[in-house]
Each structure stands twice: as C-alpha cells, then as structure tokens.
Amino acid sequence: QDPIGGDPFSPPSLVVSEILRQNTVVQGIEGFDLAVAPAPTDRPESKAIGSALTLSTAGSTLQFEIRAVDAYQNPRPGGEDISVIMALNNSNQVPESGTVLDNSDGTYEVQYSLTLAGSYQVTVAIGGVPAAGAPPAPAG
C-alpha cells in the first residue's frame, strides 16, 4: 500500500521507497522475505485450452489442458477437484468422463477417448462448479 497516496493496490511511491531504503540503511533494519500465495481459484478466469476441445475423431485418445488461476492470473499450485464430463447431445447415452492428471503447477492434463460420433457438450467443473471457460466456436 502506498501510505502517501492511500491506494491499497498501488505500489509505494518513490518518496516512500526512498524513505524505506534510508531507514534500512541508517537504522540497520534488516529486510525479510514475504511469501504471497495465490488467491482462491477463480473459475471464470481459469481456462480449458487445446484443439481437442473442438475437434475429435471417434476412437482416438486426445488431450487438452486446463489452467487454474486466481483472479489475478496467478497459477494455482494444484490439488483442485477437477472433473470433465462429455455428454452426447440429443442422446440418452451415459456421459463420458475425461481422465484428469494434476501437473501440480496450476495446469491439468485431460485425456479422453470417445467412440460415438456426434456433437458433445463438454463441461469442466472445479470443485463441482462449472468453470474453465468455453472453448471458442469453430471457424467457418
């Protein structure tokens, strides 16, 4: 926070930075490390990416990636409860699910293989809540 400007989200002004530097030098104050963890996962900001979200071939094993981030675009460290459901549109078929691998760096690899041709509704959920943005519409 900039104590002079009062804006809690702005970096300290040069004047404040200089005062802090002088106090550190003059008074012998030691600096310290401050660890800042990512904020909670922001479901709308998290994204599913990859060509396998819009085009697939029956019987092929394909994959795409989910990037879980907080509202400030910081990657989440992993450990999220992520599920991927693929339901064949206009069908009573039991929905398929993708296999999710946590890369422990805020990214998740999803693999799937569908054997029935058709148009599918893909739902990505984080903690049981739909998330990870919709893939862009195919060109054309």
Coordinates of C-alpha atoms in Angstrom, one line a residue:
Q1 CA 0.0 0.0 0.0
D2 CA 1.2 3.5 -0.8
P3 CA 0.8 5.3 2.6
I4 CA 1.1 8.7 1.0
G5 CA -1.5 8.1 -1.8
G6 CA -3.6 5.8 0.3
D7 CA -4.4 3.5 -2.6
P8 CA -4.1 -0.1 -1.2
F9 CA -3.4 -1.6 -4.7
S10 CA -0.7 0.8 -5.9
P11 CA 3.0 0.3 -5.4
P12 CA 4.7 2.6 -2.9
S13 CA 5.6 6.0 -4.4
L14 CA 9.3 6.8 -5.0
V15 CA 9.3 9.0 -1.9
V16 CA 8.1 6.2 0.4
S17 CA 10.5 3.7 -1.3
E18 CA 13.4 6.1 -0.7
I19 CA 12.3 6.7 3.0
L20 CA 12.2 2.9 3.5
R21 CA 15.6 2.5 1.9
Q22 CA 17.1 5.2 4.0
N23 CA 15.6 3.8 7.2
T24 CA 17.0 0.4 6.3
V25 CA 20.5 1.8 5.8
V26 CA 20.5 4.3 8.6
Q27 CA 18.8 2.3 11.3
G28 CA 20.3 -1.0 10.2
I29 CA 16.9 -2.6 9.8
E30 CA 17.1 -6.0 8.1
G31 CA 14.7 -6.8 5.3
F32 CA 12.7 -10.0 5.4
D33 CA 11.2 -12.4 3.0
L34 CA 7.4 -12.3 2.4
A35 CA 5.7 -15.2 0.7
V36 CA 2.5 -14.4 -1.1
A37 CA 0.3 -17.3 -2.1
P38 CA -2.2 -17.2 -5.0
A39 CA -5.8 -16.3 -4.1
P40 CA -8.5 -18.9 -4.4
T41 CA -9.2 -20.3 -7.8
D42 CA -11.2 -18.0 -10.0
R43 CA -13.4 -20.3 -12.0
P44 CA -14.3 -17.8 -14.8
E45 CA -10.6 -16.9 -15.3
S46 CA -9.5 -20.5 -15.4
K47 CA -9.4 -21.8 -19.0
A48 CA -9.6 -25.1 -20.9
I49 CA -7.3 -24.9 -24.0
G50 CA -6.4 -27.1 -26.9
S51 CA -7.7 -28.2 -30.3
A52 CA -9.1 -31.4 -28.8
L53 CA -11.9 -29.2 -27.3
T54 CA -13.5 -28.5 -30.7
L55 CA -12.5 -31.4 -32.9
S56 CA -12.0 -35.1 -32.3
T57 CA -12.1 -38.4 -34.1
A58 CA -14.0 -41.5 -32.8
G59 CA -11.7 -43.9 -31.0
S60 CA -8.8 -41.5 -30.8
T61 CA -7.3 -40.7 -27.4
L62 CA -6.9 -36.9 -27.3
Q63 CA -6.0 -34.4 -24.7
F64 CA -6.4 -30.8 -23.7
E65 CA -5.2 -28.6 -20.8
I66 CA -6.9 -26.8 -18.0
R67 CA -5.2 -23.8 -16.5
A68 CA -6.4 -23.0 -13.0
V69 CA -5.7 -19.4 -11.9
D70 CA -6.8 -16.9 -9.4
A71 CA -8.5 -13.6 -10.2
Y72 CA -5.0 -12.0 -10.8
Q73 CA -3.9 -14.7 -13.2
N74 CA -1.5 -16.4 -10.7
P75 CA -1.4 -20.1 -11.4
R76 CA -2.9 -22.2 -8.6
P77 CA -0.4 -24.8 -7.3
G78 CA -2.6 -27.9 -7.9
G79 CA -4.8 -30.1 -5.8
E80 CA -8.1 -28.8 -7.3
D81 CA -11.0 -31.2 -7.6
I82 CA -11.5 -31.1 -11.4
S83 CA -14.0 -33.1 -13.4
V84 CA -14.7 -33.2 -17.1
I85 CA -18.0 -34.6 -18.4
M86 CA -18.8 -35.1 -22.1
A87 CA -22.4 -35.7 -23.0
L88 CA -23.5 -36.6 -26.5
N89 CA -26.1 -34.0 -27.5
N90 CA -29.7 -35.3 -28.1
S91 CA -28.9 -38.7 -26.7
N92 CA -29.7 -40.9 -23.7
Q93 CA -26.2 -42.3 -23.6
V94 CA -24.4 -42.2 -20.3
P95 CA -22.0 -39.2 -20.4
E96 CA -18.3 -40.0 -20.7
S97 CA -15.7 -38.5 -18.4
G98 CA -12.1 -37.5 -19.1
T99 CA -9.1 -38.6 -17.1
V100 CA -7.6 -35.6 -15.3
L101 CA -3.8 -35.5 -14.4
D102 CA -2.7 -32.8 -11.9
N103 CA 0.6 -31.4 -13.0
S104 CA 1.0 -29.6 -9.6
D105 CA 1.7 -26.3 -11.2
G106 CA -1.8 -25.0 -11.9
T107 CA -2.2 -27.0 -15.1
Y108 CA -4.2 -30.2 -15.6
E109 CA -4.0 -32.6 -18.5
V110 CA -7.3 -34.1 -19.5
Q111 CA -7.3 -37.2 -21.7
Y112 CA -10.4 -38.7 -23.3
S113 CA -11.5 -41.2 -26.0
L114 CA -15.0 -41.1 -27.4
T115 CA -16.3 -43.9 -29.6
L116 CA -19.6 -42.5 -30.7
A117 CA -19.6 -39.9 -33.4
G118 CA -21.7 -36.8 -32.9
S119 CA -21.8 -33.4 -31.2
Y120 CA -20.9 -33.4 -27.5
Q121 CA -21.5 -30.9 -24.6
V122 CA -18.2 -30.6 -22.7
T123 CA -18.5 -29.5 -19.0
V124 CA -15.4 -28.7 -17.0
A125 CA -16.0 -28.3 -13.2
I126 CA -13.7 -27.1 -10.5
G127 CA -14.9 -28.1 -7.0
G128 CA -18.2 -29.3 -8.6
V129 CA -18.9 -25.8 -10.1
P130 CA -18.9 -25.4 -13.9
A131 CA -15.7 -23.5 -14.8
A132 CA -12.7 -23.1 -17.1
G133 CA -14.4 -21.1 -19.9
A134 CA -16.0 -22.3 -23.0
P135 CA -13.8 -23.1 -26.0
P136 CA -14.1 -20.8 -28.9
A137 CA -16.6 -21.6 -31.6
P138 CA -15.0 -23.5 -34.6
A139 CA -14.2 -21.2 -37.5
G140 CA -16.4 -21.3 -40.6

